[in-house]
Each structure stands twice: as C-alpha cells, then as structure tokens.
Coordinates of C-alpha atoms and ligand atoms in Angstrom, one line a residue:
M123 CA 38.9 67.0 132.7
E124 CA 41.5 68.1 135.2
L125 CA 44.8 69.3 133.6
P126 CA 47.8 67.1 134.4
F127 CA 50.7 68.6 136.3
A128 CA 53.7 70.0 134.4
E129 CA 57.0 71.6 135.2
S130 CA 57.0 75.3 136.0
Y131 CA 59.9 76.0 133.6
R132 CA 60.9 75.3 130.0
I133 CA 64.3 74.2 128.7
K134 CA 66.7 76.7 127.0
M135 CA 70.0 74.9 127.0
V136 CA 70.8 71.1 126.9
E137 CA 73.8 68.9 127.6
T138 CA 74.3 65.6 125.8
I139 CA 74.6 62.4 127.9
K140 CA 75.6 59.0 126.5
R141 CA 74.4 55.5 126.9
S142 CA 77.0 52.7 127.2
T143 CA 77.0 48.9 127.0
R144 CA 77.0 46.6 130.0
Q145 CA 80.4 45.2 128.9
E146 CA 81.9 48.8 129.0
R147 CA 80.4 49.4 132.4
E148 CA 81.8 46.2 133.8
Q149 CA 85.3 47.3 132.7
W150 CA 84.8 50.9 134.0
I151 CA 83.6 50.0 137.4
K152 CA 86.4 47.5 137.8
E153 CA 88.9 50.2 136.9
A154 CA 87.2 52.5 139.4
N155 CA 87.8 49.8 142.1
Y156 CA 84.0 49.5 142.6
N157 CA 83.8 53.0 144.0
L158 CA 81.1 55.0 142.2
F159 CA 82.9 58.3 143.1
A160 CA 85.9 57.1 141.1
L161 CA 83.9 56.8 137.8
K162 CA 84.4 59.4 135.0
S163 CA 81.1 61.3 134.6
D164 CA 81.3 60.4 130.9
Y165 CA 80.8 56.8 131.9
V166 CA 77.5 57.7 133.6
F167 CA 74.1 58.0 131.8
I168 CA 71.9 59.3 134.6
D169 CA 73.9 60.8 137.5
L170 CA 72.1 60.6 140.9
L171 CA 75.3 60.6 143.0
T172 CA 74.2 63.9 144.5
D173 CA 71.8 66.8 144.1
S174 CA 74.6 69.1 145.3
G175 CA 75.8 71.6 142.8
T176 CA 74.5 69.5 140.0
G177 CA 71.3 71.5 139.3
A178 CA 70.5 73.8 136.3
M179 CA 70.7 77.5 136.9
S180 CA 68.0 79.8 135.5
D181 CA 68.3 82.5 132.9
R182 CA 68.0 85.0 135.8
Q183 CA 70.9 83.4 137.6
W184 CA 73.1 83.3 134.4
S185 CA 72.4 87.0 133.7
A186 CA 73.2 87.9 137.3
M187 CA 76.6 86.1 136.8
M188 CA 77.5 88.6 134.1
L189 CA 77.0 91.4 136.6
G190 CA 79.3 89.9 139.1
D191 CA 81.6 92.4 140.9
E192 CA 85.0 90.7 141.4
S193 CA 86.5 93.3 143.8
Y194 CA 88.5 91.8 146.5
A195 CA 86.8 93.7 149.3
G196 CA 83.3 95.1 149.6
A197 CA 82.0 93.9 146.2
R198 CA 78.5 94.7 145.1
S199 CA 78.0 90.9 144.7
Y200 CA 78.7 90.5 148.4
Y201 CA 76.0 93.0 149.3
N202 CA 73.6 91.3 147.0
M203 CA 74.2 88.1 148.9
K204 CA 74.0 89.9 152.2
N205 CA 70.7 91.5 151.3
A206 CA 69.2 88.1 150.2
I207 CA 70.4 86.4 153.4
K208 CA 68.8 89.2 155.5
E209 CA 65.6 89.5 153.6
I210 CA 64.9 85.8 152.9
L211 CA 66.5 84.1 155.9
G212 CA 66.5 86.9 158.5
F213 CA 70.2 86.8 159.5
D214 CA 72.2 90.1 160.0
Y215 CA 75.7 88.7 159.8
F216 CA 77.3 86.1 157.5
L217 CA 80.6 84.8 156.2
P218 CA 80.8 83.4 152.7
A219 CA 82.6 80.0 152.1
H220 CA 83.2 78.0 149.0
Q221 CA 80.8 75.3 150.1
G222 CA 78.9 73.8 153.1
R223 CA 81.7 71.9 154.7
A224 CA 84.0 75.0 154.5
A225 CA 81.3 77.0 156.3
E226 CA 81.3 74.2 159.0
N227 CA 85.1 74.4 159.2
V228 CA 85.0 78.2 159.8
L229 CA 82.3 77.8 162.5
F230 CA 83.6 74.7 164.2
S231 CA 87.2 76.0 164.4
T232 CA 85.7 78.7 166.6
I233 CA 83.1 76.9 168.7
I234 CA 84.3 73.2 169.2
R235 CA 86.8 72.0 171.7
K236 CA 88.1 68.5 172.3
G237 CA 85.7 66.4 174.3
D238 CA 82.6 68.5 173.4
V239 CA 79.3 66.9 172.4
L240 CA 76.9 68.1 169.7
P241 CA 73.5 66.5 169.8
G242 CA 71.3 66.6 166.6
N243 CA 69.3 64.7 164.1
S244 CA 71.5 62.4 161.9
H245 CA 74.4 64.8 161.4
F246 CA 75.5 64.9 157.8
D247 CA 78.8 63.0 157.1
T248 CA 81.0 66.1 156.7
T249 CA 79.4 67.7 159.7
K250 CA 80.2 64.6 161.7
G251 CA 83.7 64.4 160.2
H252 CA 84.4 68.0 161.3
I253 CA 83.1 67.2 164.8
E254 CA 85.1 63.9 165.2
F255 CA 88.2 65.4 163.6
R256 CA 88.2 67.8 166.6
Q257 CA 87.8 64.9 169.0
A258 CA 84.3 65.9 169.8
V259 CA 81.2 63.7 169.6
A260 CA 78.1 63.9 167.5
I261 CA 75.1 62.4 169.3
D262 CA 72.2 61.3 167.2
C263 CA 68.8 62.1 168.7
T264 CA 66.6 61.4 165.6
I265 CA 63.2 59.8 166.4
D266 CA 63.3 56.0 166.3
E267 CA 60.5 55.9 163.7
A268 CA 63.0 57.1 161.1
K269 CA 64.6 53.6 161.2
N270 CA 61.5 51.9 160.0
T271 CA 61.5 52.6 156.3
Q272 CA 58.0 51.3 155.7
L273 CA 56.4 53.6 158.3
E274 CA 54.7 56.6 156.6
I275 CA 54.7 59.6 158.9
P276 CA 54.9 63.3 157.7
F277 CA 57.9 64.5 159.7
K278 CA 60.4 61.6 159.9
G279 CA 63.4 63.9 160.2
N280 CA 62.3 65.1 163.7
V281 CA 64.4 65.2 166.8
D282 CA 63.3 63.0 169.7
T283 CA 63.1 65.8 172.3
A284 CA 63.3 63.4 175.2
K285 CA 66.6 62.0 173.8
L286 CA 67.8 65.5 173.3
E287 CA 66.9 66.7 176.7
K288 CA 68.7 63.7 178.3
V289 CA 71.9 64.8 176.5
L290 CA 71.4 68.5 177.4
W291 CA 70.8 67.5 181.1
Q292 CA 73.7 65.0 181.2
Y293 CA 76.6 67.3 180.0
P294 CA 77.6 70.6 181.3
R295 CA 76.6 73.6 179.2
E296 CA 80.2 74.5 178.4
Q297 CA 80.7 71.1 176.8
I298 CA 77.8 71.6 174.3
P299 CA 78.7 74.3 171.8
A300 CA 75.5 73.8 169.8
V301 CA 72.6 71.6 168.9
V302 CA 72.7 70.7 165.2
L303 CA 69.3 70.6 163.5
T304 CA 69.5 69.4 159.9
V305 CA 66.6 70.6 157.7
T306 CA 65.7 68.5 155.8
N307 CA 67.3 65.5 157.5
N308 CA 69.4 64.2 154.6
T309 CA 70.8 61.0 156.2
A310 CA 67.4 59.8 157.4
G311 CA 66.1 60.0 153.9
G312 CA 65.6 63.7 153.0
Q313 CA 62.9 63.7 155.6
P314 CA 61.5 67.0 157.0
V315 CA 61.4 68.4 160.5
S316 CA 58.1 70.0 161.5
M317 CA 57.8 73.6 162.7
E318 CA 56.4 72.2 166.0
N319 CA 59.6 70.1 166.4
I320 CA 61.8 73.1 165.5
K321 CA 60.1 75.1 168.2
A322 CA 60.4 72.4 170.7
V323 CA 64.2 72.0 170.0
A324 CA 64.6 75.8 170.2
A325 CA 62.8 75.9 173.5
L326 CA 65.1 73.2 174.9
C327 CA 68.2 75.0 173.7
K328 CA 66.9 78.2 175.4
K329 CA 66.2 76.3 178.6
Y330 CA 69.7 74.9 178.7
G331 CA 71.5 77.9 177.4
V332 CA 72.8 76.2 174.2
L333 CA 73.0 77.6 170.7
L334 CA 70.8 76.2 168.0
L335 CA 72.6 75.7 164.7
M336 CA 70.6 74.8 161.6
D337 CA 72.4 72.8 159.0
S338 CA 70.2 74.3 156.2
A339 CA 71.3 72.8 152.9
R340 CA 67.6 71.9 152.1
F341 CA 65.7 74.4 154.2
A342 CA 63.4 75.4 151.4
E343 CA 62.3 71.8 150.7
N344 CA 61.7 71.5 154.5
A345 CA 59.5 74.6 154.3
Y346 CA 57.5 73.1 151.4
F347 CA 56.7 70.0 153.5
I348 CA 55.7 72.2 156.4
K349 CA 53.3 74.1 154.1
T350 CA 51.8 71.0 152.6
R351 CA 51.8 68.7 155.7
E352 CA 51.6 70.7 158.9
A353 CA 48.4 72.2 160.2
G354 CA 48.2 76.0 160.2
Y355 CA 50.7 76.5 157.3
A356 CA 48.8 75.9 154.2
D357 CA 48.0 79.6 153.6
K358 CA 51.5 80.8 154.4
S359 CA 54.0 81.5 151.6
I360 CA 57.3 79.5 151.5
K361 CA 59.2 82.7 152.3
E362 CA 57.0 83.3 155.4
I363 CA 57.6 79.7 156.6
V364 CA 61.4 80.0 156.0
R365 CA 61.5 83.3 158.0
E366 CA 59.7 81.6 160.9
M367 CA 62.0 78.5 160.8
F368 CA 65.1 80.6 161.0
S369 CA 63.6 82.9 163.7
Y370 CA 64.3 80.0 166.1
A371 CA 68.0 79.5 165.1
D372 CA 71.1 81.3 166.3
I373 CA 73.4 80.1 163.5
M374 CA 72.9 78.5 160.1
T375 CA 75.4 76.7 157.9
M376 CA 74.5 76.5 154.3
S377 CA 75.6 74.4 151.4
S378 CA 74.3 76.7 148.7
K379 CA 74.8 73.9 146.1
K380 CA 71.3 72.6 147.2
D381 CA 68.5 74.9 147.8
A382 CA 70.2 78.1 146.6
I383 CA 70.6 76.2 143.2
V384 CA 74.2 77.1 142.4
N385 CA 77.1 74.9 141.3
I386 CA 79.4 76.1 144.1
G387 CA 79.1 78.2 147.3
G388 CA 78.1 78.3 150.9
F389 CA 78.0 80.4 154.0
V390 CA 77.6 80.5 157.7
A391 CA 75.2 83.1 159.1
F392 CA 74.8 84.4 162.6
K393 CA 72.4 86.4 164.8
S394 CA 75.3 87.4 167.1
Q395 CA 77.7 90.0 165.9
E396 CA 80.2 88.8 168.5
L397 CA 80.2 85.2 167.2
W398 CA 80.5 86.5 163.6
K399 CA 83.5 88.5 164.6
S400 CA 85.2 85.6 166.3
C401 CA 84.8 83.4 163.3
Q402 CA 86.2 85.9 160.8
K403 CA 89.8 84.9 161.3
F404 CA 89.1 81.3 160.2
C405 CA 87.3 82.6 157.1
I406 CA 90.3 84.8 156.3
M407 CA 92.8 82.0 156.9
N408 CA 90.9 79.2 155.1
E409 CA 88.5 80.7 152.6
G410 CA 89.4 84.3 151.8
F411 CA 88.6 87.8 152.9
I412 CA 85.3 88.1 154.7
T413 CA 83.4 89.7 151.8
Y414 CA 84.1 86.8 149.4
G415 CA 85.2 83.8 151.5
G416 CA 86.2 81.5 148.6
M417 CA 83.5 82.7 146.2
S418 CA 83.7 84.7 143.1
G419 CA 81.5 87.8 142.7
R420 CA 79.5 86.2 139.9
D421 CA 78.9 83.1 142.1
M422 CA 77.7 85.3 144.9
N423 CA 75.3 87.0 142.5
A424 CA 73.9 83.7 141.3
L425 CA 73.5 82.6 144.9
A426 CA 71.5 85.7 145.8
V427 CA 69.0 85.0 142.9
G428 CA 69.0 81.3 143.7
L429 CA 67.9 81.9 147.3
D430 CA 64.9 83.9 145.9
E431 CA 64.0 81.3 143.2
G432 CA 64.6 78.3 145.6
T433 CA 62.0 79.7 148.0
E434 CA 59.2 80.0 145.3
F435 CA 56.3 77.5 145.7
D436 CA 56.0 76.6 142.0
Y437 CA 59.7 75.7 141.7
L438 CA 59.5 73.6 144.9
E439 CA 56.3 71.9 143.8
T440 CA 57.9 70.9 140.5
R441 CA 60.9 69.6 142.2
I442 CA 59.3 67.6 145.0
R443 CA 56.6 66.1 142.7
Q444 CA 59.3 64.7 140.5
V445 CA 60.9 62.9 143.4
E446 CA 57.4 61.7 144.4
Y447 CA 56.8 60.5 140.8
L448 CA 59.9 58.3 141.0
G449 CA 58.6 57.0 144.3
M450 CA 55.2 56.1 142.7
K451 CA 57.0 54.2 139.9
L452 CA 59.0 52.2 142.5
D453 CA 55.7 51.5 144.3
E454 CA 54.3 50.0 141.1
Y455 CA 57.2 47.5 141.0
G456 CA 57.1 46.8 144.8
I457 CA 60.6 48.2 145.5
P458 CA 61.0 49.2 149.1
Y459 CA 62.3 52.7 150.0
Q460 CA 62.3 55.1 152.9
R461 CA 58.7 56.3 153.0
P462 CA 57.3 58.8 152.3
A463 CA 59.5 60.0 149.4
G464 CA 62.1 62.5 150.6
G465 CA 62.6 66.1 149.4
H466 CA 65.7 65.6 147.3
A467 CA 66.0 61.9 146.8
I468 CA 64.5 58.4 147.0
F469 CA 66.4 56.2 149.5
V470 CA 66.0 52.5 148.5
D471 CA 66.0 50.1 151.4
A472 CA 68.9 47.9 150.2
R473 CA 68.6 45.5 153.1
R474 CA 65.1 44.6 152.0
V475 CA 66.3 44.1 148.4
L476 CA 69.6 42.2 148.8
R477 CA 68.7 39.8 151.5
H478 CA 71.6 37.4 150.9
V479 CA 74.5 39.9 151.0
P480 CA 76.0 40.0 154.5
K481 CA 76.3 43.4 156.1
E482 CA 80.1 43.1 156.2
Q483 CA 80.1 43.1 152.4
F484 CA 78.4 46.5 152.1
I485 CA 74.8 45.8 151.0
A486 CA 73.8 49.3 149.7
Q487 CA 77.1 49.7 147.9
T488 CA 76.5 46.3 146.2
L489 CA 73.1 47.5 145.1
G490 CA 74.6 50.7 143.8
I491 CA 77.1 48.7 141.7
E492 CA 74.3 46.5 140.3
L493 CA 72.2 49.6 139.3
Y494 CA 75.2 51.0 137.5
L495 CA 75.9 47.8 135.7
E496 CA 72.2 47.5 134.8
A497 CA 71.8 51.0 133.2
G498 CA 74.7 53.3 133.8
I499 CA 72.8 55.0 136.6
R500 CA 75.0 56.3 139.5
A501 CA 73.6 56.5 143.0
V502 CA 75.3 56.7 146.4
E503 CA 75.6 54.4 149.4
I504 CA 74.3 55.6 152.7
G505 CA 75.3 52.6 154.8
A506 CA 78.2 50.9 156.5
L507 CA 80.9 52.4 154.2
L508 CA 79.6 55.9 154.9
A509 CA 79.2 55.1 158.6
D510 CA 82.9 54.4 158.7
R511 CA 84.7 53.2 161.9
D512 CA 84.2 54.1 165.5
P513 CA 86.7 56.9 166.1
V514 CA 87.8 55.3 169.4
T515 CA 87.6 51.5 168.9
R516 CA 88.2 51.7 165.1
E517 CA 85.7 48.9 164.6
N518 CA 83.3 49.1 161.6
R519 CA 80.0 50.8 162.5
Y520 CA 77.0 49.0 161.0
P521 CA 74.1 51.5 160.9
D522 CA 70.4 50.5 161.3
L523 CA 69.7 51.3 157.7
E524 CA 71.5 50.3 154.5
L525 CA 70.2 52.8 151.9
L526 CA 70.9 53.5 148.3
R527 CA 70.3 57.2 147.7
L528 CA 68.9 58.3 144.3
A529 CA 69.5 62.0 144.6
I530 CA 67.6 64.0 141.9
P531 CA 69.5 67.1 140.6
R532 CA 67.3 70.3 140.4
R533 CA 65.7 71.2 137.1
T534 CA 68.0 68.7 135.3
Y535 CA 66.3 65.4 134.3
T536 CA 62.8 64.8 132.9
N537 CA 60.3 62.2 134.1
N538 CA 61.4 60.0 131.2
H539 CA 64.7 59.7 133.0
M540 CA 62.7 58.8 136.2
D541 CA 61.0 56.0 134.2
V542 CA 64.4 54.6 133.1
I543 CA 65.7 54.7 136.7
A544 CA 62.6 52.8 137.9
V545 CA 62.8 50.1 135.3
A546 CA 66.5 49.6 135.8
L547 CA 65.9 49.1 139.6
K548 CA 63.0 46.8 138.8
N549 CA 65.4 44.6 136.7
V550 CA 67.9 44.5 139.5
Y551 CA 65.0 43.8 141.9
D552 CA 63.7 40.9 139.8
R553 CA 67.1 39.2 139.9
R554 CA 67.8 40.1 143.6
D555 CA 68.0 36.5 144.8
S556 CA 70.9 35.7 142.5
I557 CA 73.0 38.5 144.1
T558 CA 74.6 36.8 147.1
K559 CA 78.0 38.4 147.4
G560 CA 79.1 42.0 148.0
Y561 CA 82.5 43.7 148.3
S562 CA 85.4 43.9 150.7
I563 CA 87.8 46.8 151.3
A564 CA 91.2 46.8 149.7
Y565 CA 92.2 50.3 150.7
E566 CA 90.6 53.0 153.0
E567 CA 91.5 56.3 154.5
P568 CA 91.4 56.8 158.3
I569 CA 88.5 59.2 158.0
M570 CA 85.6 59.8 155.5
R571 CA 86.7 56.7 153.7
H572 CA 83.7 56.3 151.3
F573 CA 85.0 59.0 148.9
T574 CA 88.2 57.3 148.1
V575 CA 87.8 53.7 149.2
E576 CA 88.9 50.9 146.9
L577 CA 86.9 47.7 146.9
E578 CA 87.1 44.3 145.4
P579 CA 84.4 41.6 144.9
A580 CA 84.2 39.8 148.2
E581 CA 85.0 36.3 146.9
T582 CA 88.3 37.5 145.2
R583 CA 89.7 38.7 148.5
K584 CA 88.8 35.5 150.2
E585 CA 90.5 33.4 147.5
A586 CA 93.5 35.6 147.7
V587 CA 93.7 35.2 151.4
E588 CA 93.4 31.4 151.1
L589 CA 96.1 31.2 148.5
Ligands
PLP160 C1 72.8 68.3 155.2 C2 74.2 68.7 154.6 N1 75.0 69.4 155.3 C3 76.2 69.8 154.8 C4 76.6 69.4 153.6 C5 78.0 69.8 153.1 O1 77.9 70.6 152.0 P1 79.0 70.7 150.8 O2 78.8 69.5 150.0 O3 78.6 71.9 150.1 O4 80.3 70.9 151.5 C6 75.8 68.6 152.8 C7 76.2 68.1 151.5 O5 75.6 67.2 150.9 C8 74.5 68.2 153.4 O6 73.6 67.4 152.7

C-alpha cells in the first residue's frame, strides 16, 4: 500500500486558540463595524486574513535569532542576510526594510515620477497604492483567462505579452520606470507565472529598454509550480529554478513575511550598484541606516535562514499540498473557487455563491462576514472594497472578480482546521439563497480604504436615509 502524504515537520510549540458562540460573534462583528480587520484576534478561531507574517518559524530560525547582532552599522546579521540574498537569489546589492510596502516606498520614491505608467500583472494593493499616491498609473496586463475562475490552466498569473507590448510601445521609455511582475500573482488568486512567460516579459523589457521589477513575496511558491507544472523543470531543484527566475530581473521587492517565513521584514534588491546608491537616502530617511533598514539584527538572521528553508522542496510540497487539500474539500461540496488552487490561498468565487447580493453591496465582504458568523473564521475580501475608487473620477471600481481569500499561514494549522473551514463554508453555501443583502459604507479613507472602512448592513442605511 502506498504511504499517505504527511507534513515534513513536527510540532514543538503550540498556541491556544478559542472557539466562540454565534451570539458573541454577532456582537463582535457589529462592534467592528463589519470590517474583519477591526476584529480582535482573540475573537477569531481560525485566522485566514493573511499568510503574511503569520507563519511559524522553525527551531533553526529561533536559534538564529539568539545570535542576532544588534550593531547599528555593519552588523553580522546584515551580512548573513546579504549572503543569503546573493547565494539564493543572485542579487549583489540590497536595502533592508521593515516589510514589503516599505521596500516599495524606498524604490518608488526614487524611480516614479508623476504621470508615469507601470504595466504589470495585477499589482498588489500596496504596490498600486504607492504608484497612485505618486500620481502614476498601474496598468494591468494579466491574461484574460485569469478572470474565468472555473478555467483550469497551469499558469494563470501570466502576463499577456501582447497587452504589455502595446503599453511599452504606446508610452515613451522615460515614462515607464519599470514593468512590475508579481510572482506568484496574489490578486489573481495566488496563481503562478511560468518561466516561459518570465523570459518573454524580460525580453520585451530589454527590447524597450525598461527595467524588470519582480514583486517577489511568494517567489518560492512560484518556483514550486514551475518545477511541478512546466516542461523541462522537473529535475531542477527549487533553488536552481529561483536563480533562473531572478536572472531575468533587474530589481526585486520582497515582503519577507511570506516566502522567507518571518513575522516581519522585507528588502529591495538590485543588480545595479548605481540604482542601489540612489535609493539609499530613502532607506535612511524612512527605514533606517542601510545595514538594518527597519529590521533588528535578530530578525535579519531569521530572514536569512527563512530564505534557505523557504526554498526547500519538502517544505513547499507540504505547504502547497495543504492548500490543495482545502481545495479538494471545497470540490466535494461544490463550492466554486479560482481554479486551480493557488499557492498560498483558496479564493472563493463569491459572485457564484451569493447571487442575490448586488455588487454595490460588496459581495465578497458579505460572504466573509457570513463565514465569520458561521464559525469564527476570518478571511479577506478581494473585491470592490479593495479595488477602491478610480483616482481620477472617484467613482467606485467594480472588478471582474469578487473573491474571498482564505490565506493559509505557513506551518501553522493542521488539516483538521482545513476540514472545519470547508464545512463552515458548506453551511454558508447551503443557505446562500437566503442571503440577499450586503453592506454599505458608513466611513472610508481617501486611499486604501479596505483596512479601516466602517460598514453597516445595507438595509439599515436605506431606512436611515428614508427616515
Ligand atoms: C504580492 C505582494 N506584494 C507586496 C506586498 C506588501 O508586503 P507587506 O505586507 O510586507 O508590506 C504583499 C503583501 O501581502 C504582497 O502580497
């Protein structure tokens, strides 16, 4: 008999999590103004809000933390991080930052001017926020197939190179500071980009003299999919694939809270010494001196080890098979999600679940609230709330997809938790036709509103207006 699959680690330390009653959850979500970000974590049983910084570090990482060198300048920990970035990713120069968006800030303060355009594949929300904040424009060139959640293709995160070339041809070179290639493509469902597509994008960048920036939060998961899905890569190690991926990039930004498996940290890495130098002042002004940039020595040490562990096949296989396991459970219950299962998350197709909730009432957010009420599970909306308003017209943007992302933290939950998540969703799915109303906005910020938005049940507002 073939042995079943099991995790490539065992558990050494645990953290208690608590169940709650539906009545308690109704009270708590109301007090949180129906914003899942505003809930206390103690009010959550299984937290799938994000896989960012929420993973479990290994014994090797914790022991590396004890050896952290906290010198202000030139710390050993900085050199440990530098060596890992050079050996594993192939970049000679880097600036540490306290997380991914801070790395974006350091880079974009240097390279983006008002009126610039940055084409890419479904820019992440903070990336887009940083671009739009500088009155530049992010142009999405993701393949159209990514919009059909039921279509099963191996590299749904790819760039449509014809769309990209049109943008590169249309705008003068000086107006395009970089092409932003996000690996894996988080917003399109944690979907990978093939090596063939990476090469094609890099070739276009070369042809038009534009820099290629890889937003690399989940680069290792992307490499796993290349190894397991793309012809010619099955016999290569993850580390070999990673080196090849980055051989095509000029710059990478990294949220180390994902594939470097740390709770906080990030960096921007460069091939060009000149660009590295011109970004340094923004690191010093916003993050800290160039050899720590907002990170402690112990965190830099843990990051260096995390880069090594995060690019091991056994670790990645355990991680991605857990996400697939949750997908298989949802298949059993007929719940639609972005297919195939993504690297870090399952993205439930909320529009196919809640058919009676109008788009103006935030379909995926409504599903997220229902899932929380059902079982204390916290997911996150990737839909109209996140899409925010058009920076020029200020009209709400309604994206093609309304997704509820169930992000799985690394090395944190067991498959029993996956079973609870699947059954909770099934229960919501079974009563889907009774859910006919969503939520309306009571308060929102001018930019990146989803983090702090305050909502109210849609009918309450209507009544209030009528009164
Ligand atoms: C693709 C991508 N880029 C950038 C970021 C920003 O990173 P951070 O949350 O560390 O600021 C994220 C965070 O989720 C992300 O998924």
